Amino acid sequence: LNSDKAKVAIIGSGLMGRGIGLAFAIGGHDVVLVDLNLEVLNKSLEQAKSTLSMLEHEGLTIEPTDKISSRISLEPSIEEAATKSNFIVEAVFENLEVKRDTFRKLDSVSSVETILASNTSSLPITQIASAAIHQERVVGAHFWNPPHLMPAVEVVYGEKTNDSTVSKTVEILRGIGKKPAVVRKDIAGQIGIRILYSMIREATHLVESGVASPEDIDTVVKEALGTRLEVIGPLELADLSGVDLVNNVAKGLYKTLDHSIEPQKIVKDMVARGETGIKSGKGFYDWKNGTRSVDEVLRKRDSHLIKILKERRDQQLAK
Ligand SMILES: NC(=O)c1ccc[n+]([C@@H]2O[C@H](COP(=O)([O-])OP(=O)(O)OC[C@H]3O[C@@H](n4cnc5c(N)ncnc54)[C@H](O)[C@@H]3O)[C@@H](O)[C@H]2O)c1
């Protein structure tokens, strides 16, 4: 597989799939988008074009929108797409049987050289891969939302994935400007979701114990931890603080941290009351009558990510 020239197919062109396709098209690859739902498929190109215009306006694409979007095509047939591609990313529903069916099909119609990657966030790669005969070329490629703006992608080994599949996947992702991270064991939640959920578990515990309001907890995470995390990860921080200090703090603190092995009562009760967050208008926050707006939060998220990407582009150009 020549990673510069790989023809990429995306199976499932929903929220993640179309953004992943866009990232590959911006990176110079021909991309074919596939979806069972023709309405979703037909809309995906328009949505990709509108995102591209925004990125072009921000100066984050080198080529004009039309040139990039001309590399994206739509294909209702998974078989057709698979035979024409040598790097395939699956982003269908998060359902093991749906994913296994998809990999069974992809494995039977594509060349054995083709890499089959799954964007699953929570299902074991090994179980998805075992639907295929050639399991050595099945790998996890976990993009984060929104995939065209978030740099990291976790590249996950299944039990039978071979090193060459992982190194080619890393190479192709680097080639489109992503920051791949290799996950050597097929562990639930990979790296990012595990760390995120340790944080969500502790944050919900602090609310449940009456230690602080959701707003104050989010303020500390955003304004103390978050602003620094982009440049200093937790293990760099451990070295900066001193591993001896970490050892001492951990001795006292760890036993006081939440150890729940299932969702806490506060979370289960909220779900039972229908307080599911933005879907119902109420979760930890009031999204209906309060001052919070979903559009505003998403707009802030995207403009923050765009600002970071622009800074990185400028640093690159200055080199
Ligand atoms: N949403 C996120 O933040 C996020 C982040 C990282 C990873 N993921 C993972 O990405 C995957 C997709 O999630 P999403 O949020 O884009 O979901 P989505 O529902 O927006 O998109 C899934 C798409 O797959 C299509 N589809 C379903 N079965 C299909 C099949 N057999 N063949 C072709 N198309 C099929 C559906 O029509 C739908 O358009 C999931 O595995 C999810 O866990 C999601």
Coordinates of C-alpha atoms and ligand atoms in Angstrom, one line a residue:
L1 CA 0.0 0.0 0.0
N2 CA 1.4 3.3 -1.1
S3 CA 0.1 5.5 1.7
D4 CA 0.2 8.7 -0.4
K5 CA -2.0 7.2 -3.1
A6 CA -4.4 5.0 -1.1
K7 CA -7.9 5.1 -2.3
V8 CA -10.1 5.3 0.7
A9 CA -13.6 4.0 1.3
I10 CA -15.7 5.1 4.3
I11 CA -18.5 2.7 5.2
G12 CA -21.2 4.6 7.1
S13 CA -21.4 8.3 6.2
G14 CA -23.1 9.7 9.3
L15 CA -21.7 12.2 11.8
M16 CA -18.2 10.5 12.0
G17 CA -17.9 8.9 8.6
R18 CA -18.4 12.1 6.5
G19 CA -15.9 14.0 8.7
I20 CA -13.4 11.1 8.4
G21 CA -13.9 11.1 4.6
L22 CA -13.4 14.8 4.5
A23 CA -10.1 14.5 6.5
F24 CA -8.8 12.0 3.9
A25 CA -10.0 14.1 0.9
I26 CA -8.3 17.2 2.4
G27 CA -5.2 15.1 2.8
G28 CA -5.2 14.4 -1.0
H29 CA -6.9 11.0 -1.2
D30 CA -9.7 9.9 -3.4
V31 CA -12.6 9.0 -1.1
V32 CA -15.7 7.1 -1.7
L33 CA -18.5 7.5 0.9
V34 CA -20.9 4.6 1.4
D35 CA -24.2 4.5 3.4
L36 CA -27.2 2.2 3.5
N37 CA -29.4 5.2 4.0
L38 CA -29.5 7.0 0.7
E39 CA -30.8 10.2 2.2
V40 CA -27.8 10.4 4.5
L41 CA -25.5 9.5 1.6
N42 CA -26.9 12.1 -0.8
K43 CA -26.7 14.8 1.9
S44 CA -23.1 13.9 2.9
L45 CA -21.4 15.6 -0.1
E46 CA -23.3 18.9 0.4
Q47 CA -22.4 18.8 4.1
A48 CA -18.7 18.0 3.3
K49 CA -18.7 21.0 0.8
S50 CA -20.1 23.4 3.3
T51 CA -17.5 22.3 5.9
L52 CA -14.8 22.7 3.3
S53 CA -15.9 26.2 2.4
M54 CA -15.7 27.1 6.1
L55 CA -12.2 25.5 6.4
E56 CA -11.1 27.3 3.2
H57 CA -12.4 30.6 4.6
E58 CA -10.3 30.0 7.7
G59 CA -7.3 29.3 5.6
L60 CA -7.0 25.7 6.8
T61 CA -7.1 24.1 3.3
I62 CA -4.4 24.5 0.7
E63 CA -6.5 23.6 -2.3
P64 CA -9.8 25.2 -3.3
T65 CA -13.1 23.6 -2.0
D66 CA -14.1 22.4 -5.5
K67 CA -10.8 20.6 -6.1
I68 CA -11.0 18.8 -2.7
S69 CA -14.7 17.9 -3.1
S70 CA -14.1 16.5 -6.6
R71 CA -12.1 13.8 -4.9
I72 CA -15.2 12.6 -2.9
S73 CA -17.6 10.3 -4.6
L74 CA -20.8 8.6 -3.4
E75 CA -21.5 4.9 -3.7
P76 CA -24.5 3.0 -2.4
S77 CA -22.9 -0.4 -2.8
I78 CA -20.4 -1.5 -0.2
E79 CA -19.1 -4.2 -2.5
E80 CA -18.4 -1.7 -5.3
A81 CA -16.6 0.7 -3.0
A82 CA -14.6 -2.1 -1.3
T83 CA -13.2 -3.5 -4.6
K84 CA -12.1 0.0 -5.7
S85 CA -10.3 0.9 -2.4
N86 CA -7.2 -0.1 -0.5
F87 CA -7.9 1.6 2.8
I88 CA -11.3 1.2 4.3
V89 CA -12.7 2.9 7.4
E90 CA -15.9 1.5 8.9
A91 CA -18.1 4.0 10.8
V92 CA -21.5 2.3 10.9
F93 CA -23.7 2.1 14.0
E94 CA -22.0 1.1 17.2
N95 CA -23.4 -2.4 17.2
L96 CA -21.3 -5.5 17.2
E97 CA -23.4 -7.6 14.9
V98 CA -23.8 -4.7 12.3
K99 CA -20.0 -4.2 12.4
R100 CA -19.3 -8.0 12.1
D101 CA -21.6 -8.2 9.1
T102 CA -19.8 -5.3 7.6
F103 CA -16.4 -6.8 8.1
R104 CA -17.5 -10.2 6.8
K105 CA -18.6 -8.5 3.6
L106 CA -15.6 -6.2 3.3
D107 CA -13.2 -9.1 3.9
S108 CA -14.8 -11.3 1.2
V109 CA -14.9 -8.7 -1.5
S110 CA -11.7 -6.6 -1.0
S111 CA -8.2 -7.5 -2.0
V112 CA -6.2 -9.1 0.9
E113 CA -3.8 -6.1 0.8
T114 CA -6.6 -3.7 1.7
I115 CA -6.6 -2.5 5.3
L116 CA -9.9 -2.7 7.1
A117 CA -10.2 -0.1 9.9
S118 CA -13.0 0.3 12.4
N119 CA -13.8 3.6 14.1
T120 CA -15.5 1.8 17.0
S121 CA -15.2 3.7 20.4
S122 CA -16.2 0.8 22.6
L123 CA -16.3 -2.6 20.9
P124 CA -13.4 -5.0 20.9
I125 CA -11.5 -4.9 17.6
T126 CA -10.8 -8.7 18.0
Q127 CA -14.5 -9.5 18.1
I128 CA -15.2 -7.3 15.0
A129 CA -12.2 -8.8 13.2
S130 CA -13.1 -12.4 13.9
A131 CA -15.9 -12.1 11.4
A132 CA -13.2 -11.8 8.7
I133 CA -10.9 -14.5 7.4
H134 CA -7.9 -12.2 7.0
Q135 CA -7.9 -10.8 10.5
E136 CA -4.3 -9.6 10.3
R137 CA -5.4 -6.6 8.2
V138 CA -8.2 -5.5 10.6
V139 CA -7.3 -2.6 12.9
G140 CA -9.0 0.0 15.0
A141 CA -8.7 3.7 13.8
H142 CA -10.6 5.6 16.4
F143 CA -11.1 9.2 15.3
W144 CA -12.6 11.8 17.6
N145 CA -15.5 14.1 16.9
P146 CA -15.3 16.3 14.9
P147 CA -12.9 14.1 12.9
H148 CA -11.8 16.8 10.4
L149 CA -10.7 19.0 13.3
M150 CA -9.5 16.6 16.0
P151 CA -5.8 15.6 15.5
A152 CA -5.5 12.4 17.5
V153 CA -6.5 9.0 16.1
E154 CA -6.0 5.8 18.2
V155 CA -4.7 2.9 16.1
V156 CA -5.7 -0.2 17.9
Y157 CA -4.3 -3.7 17.6
G158 CA -6.8 -6.6 17.6
E159 CA -5.4 -9.9 18.8
K160 CA -4.5 -11.0 15.2
T161 CA -3.6 -7.6 13.7
N162 CA -0.1 -7.6 12.3
D163 CA 2.5 -4.9 12.7
S164 CA 2.5 -4.0 9.1
T165 CA -1.2 -3.2 9.2
V166 CA -0.6 -0.9 12.2
S167 CA 2.5 0.8 10.7
K168 CA 0.7 1.4 7.4
T169 CA -2.3 2.8 9.2
V170 CA -0.1 5.1 11.2
E171 CA 1.7 6.3 8.0
I172 CA -1.4 7.0 6.1
L173 CA -2.9 9.0 9.1
R174 CA 0.4 11.0 9.5
G175 CA 0.2 11.7 5.8
I176 CA -3.2 13.5 6.3
G177 CA -1.8 15.5 9.2
K178 CA -3.3 13.4 12.0
K179 CA -1.5 12.5 15.3
P180 CA -1.9 8.7 15.5
A181 CA -1.3 6.9 18.8
V182 CA -0.8 3.2 18.9
V183 CA -2.9 1.1 21.4
R184 CA -1.0 -2.2 21.8
K185 CA -3.8 -4.1 23.5
D186 CA -7.4 -4.4 22.6
I187 CA -8.7 -2.9 25.8
A188 CA -12.2 -1.5 26.4
G189 CA -12.2 2.3 25.9
Q190 CA -8.7 2.3 24.4
I191 CA -6.8 5.3 25.8
G192 CA -8.9 8.4 25.4
I193 CA -12.3 7.0 26.4
R194 CA -10.8 5.4 29.5
I195 CA -9.2 8.6 30.7
L196 CA -12.4 10.6 29.8
Y197 CA -14.6 8.2 31.8
S198 CA -12.3 8.2 34.8
M199 CA -12.9 12.0 34.8
I200 CA -16.6 11.7 34.2
R201 CA -16.8 9.1 37.1
E202 CA -15.0 11.4 39.5
A203 CA -17.0 14.5 38.3
T204 CA -20.4 12.8 38.8
H205 CA -19.2 11.6 42.2
L206 CA -18.3 15.1 43.3
V207 CA -21.8 16.3 42.3
E208 CA -23.4 13.4 44.0
S209 CA -21.5 14.0 47.2
G210 CA -22.4 17.7 47.2
V211 CA -18.8 18.8 46.9
A212 CA -19.5 21.3 44.1
S213 CA -22.0 22.3 41.4
P214 CA -21.6 20.9 37.9
E215 CA -20.7 24.4 36.7
D216 CA -17.9 24.8 39.3
I217 CA -16.5 21.3 38.5
D218 CA -16.5 22.1 34.7
T219 CA -14.9 25.5 35.4
V220 CA -12.0 23.8 37.2
V221 CA -11.6 21.2 34.5
K222 CA -11.8 23.7 31.6
E223 CA -9.9 26.6 33.2
A224 CA -7.2 24.8 35.2
L225 CA -6.7 21.4 33.7
G226 CA -8.0 21.9 30.1
T227 CA -6.0 25.1 29.2
R228 CA -2.8 23.3 30.0
L229 CA -3.6 19.8 28.7
E230 CA -3.0 20.7 25.1
V231 CA 0.7 21.1 25.8
I232 CA 1.4 19.0 28.8
G233 CA -0.1 15.5 29.1
P234 CA -0.7 13.8 32.5
L235 CA 2.6 11.8 32.3
E236 CA 4.6 14.8 31.3
L237 CA 3.0 16.6 34.2
A238 CA 4.0 13.7 36.6
D239 CA 7.6 14.2 35.5
L240 CA 7.4 17.9 35.9
S241 CA 5.9 17.7 39.3
G242 CA 8.2 14.8 40.3
V243 CA 7.2 11.2 40.3
D244 CA 8.0 11.1 44.1
L245 CA 5.4 13.8 44.6
V246 CA 2.9 11.8 42.5
N247 CA 3.7 8.8 44.7
N248 CA 3.1 10.7 47.9
V249 CA -0.2 12.3 46.7
A250 CA -1.4 9.0 45.3
K251 CA -0.8 7.3 48.7
G252 CA -3.3 9.6 50.4
L253 CA -5.7 10.5 47.6
Y254 CA -6.4 7.3 45.6
K255 CA -8.4 5.7 48.4
T256 CA -10.7 8.7 48.5
L257 CA -11.3 8.7 44.7
D258 CA -14.5 7.2 43.4
H259 CA -14.2 3.4 42.7
S260 CA -17.8 2.8 41.5
I261 CA -17.9 -0.3 39.2
E262 CA -21.2 0.8 37.8
P263 CA -22.9 4.1 37.0
Q264 CA -23.6 6.0 40.2
K265 CA -27.1 6.4 41.6
I266 CA -27.3 10.0 40.5
V267 CA -26.7 9.1 36.9
K268 CA -29.2 6.2 36.9
D269 CA -31.8 8.4 38.6
M270 CA -31.3 11.1 36.0
V271 CA -31.8 8.6 33.2
A272 CA -34.9 7.2 34.9
R273 CA -36.3 10.8 35.1
G274 CA -35.6 11.4 31.4
E275 CA -32.9 13.9 32.2
T276 CA -30.6 12.8 29.4
G277 CA -29.0 16.1 28.6
I278 CA -29.5 18.1 25.4
K279 CA -31.8 15.5 23.9
S280 CA -34.4 16.2 26.6
G281 CA -33.4 19.8 27.4
K282 CA -32.2 18.8 30.9
G283 CA -29.2 16.9 32.2
F284 CA -26.6 18.3 34.7
Y285 CA -27.6 21.7 33.2
D286 CA -30.8 23.2 32.0
W287 CA -30.6 23.5 28.2
K288 CA -34.1 24.7 27.7
N289 CA -34.8 27.6 30.1
G290 CA -31.3 28.4 31.1
T291 CA -28.7 30.6 29.4
R292 CA -27.0 27.6 27.8
S293 CA -27.4 26.9 24.1
V294 CA -26.2 23.7 22.3
D295 CA -25.4 25.7 19.2
E296 CA -23.3 28.1 21.2
V297 CA -21.3 25.4 22.9
L298 CA -20.7 23.6 19.5
R299 CA -19.7 26.9 17.9
K300 CA -17.3 27.6 20.7
R301 CA -15.8 24.1 20.4
D302 CA -15.3 24.4 16.7
S303 CA -13.8 27.9 16.8
H304 CA -11.5 26.8 19.6
L305 CA -10.3 23.8 17.6
I306 CA -9.9 26.0 14.5
K307 CA -7.8 28.4 16.4
I308 CA -5.5 25.6 17.6
L309 CA -5.1 24.3 14.0
K310 CA -4.4 27.8 12.7
E311 CA -1.7 28.3 15.4
R312 CA -0.1 25.0 14.4
R313 CA -0.3 25.9 10.7
D314 CA 1.4 29.2 11.4
Q315 CA 4.1 27.5 13.5
Q316 CA 4.7 25.1 10.6
L317 CA 4.9 27.9 8.1
A318 CA 7.4 29.8 10.3
K319 CA 9.8 26.9 10.3
Ligands
LIG1 N1 -20.3 10.3 17.5 C1 -19.1 10.3 18.1 O1 -18.7 11.2 18.8 C2 -18.1 9.2 17.8 C3 -16.7 9.4 18.1 C4 -15.8 8.4 17.8 C5 -16.2 7.2 17.3 N2 -17.6 7.0 17.0 C6 -18.0 5.7 16.4 O2 -18.2 6.0 15.0 C7 -19.2 5.1 14.5 C8 -20.3 5.9 13.8 O3 -20.9 6.8 14.7 P1 -21.7 8.1 14.2 O4 -21.8 8.9 15.4 O5 -21.1 8.6 13.0 O6 -23.1 7.4 13.9 P2 -24.2 7.8 12.9 O7 -25.5 7.1 13.3 O8 -24.2 9.3 12.7 O9 -23.7 7.2 11.5 C9 -23.7 5.8 11.2 C10 -24.1 5.7 9.7 O10 -23.9 4.3 9.4 C11 -24.9 4.0 8.4 N3 -25.0 2.5 8.4 C12 -25.5 1.7 9.4 N4 -25.3 0.4 9.0 C13 -24.7 0.4 7.8 C14 -24.2 -0.6 6.9 N5 -24.4 -1.9 7.2 N6 -23.6 -0.2 5.8 C15 -23.5 1.1 5.5 N7 -23.9 2.1 6.3 C16 -24.5 1.8 7.4 C17 -26.2 4.6 9.0 O11 -27.1 4.8 7.9 C18 -25.6 6.0 9.5 O12 -25.7 7.0 8.5 C19 -19.7 4.3 15.7 O13 -18.9 3.1 15.8 C20 -19.3 5.2 16.9 O14 -19.1 4.5 18.1 C21 -18.5 8.0 17.2

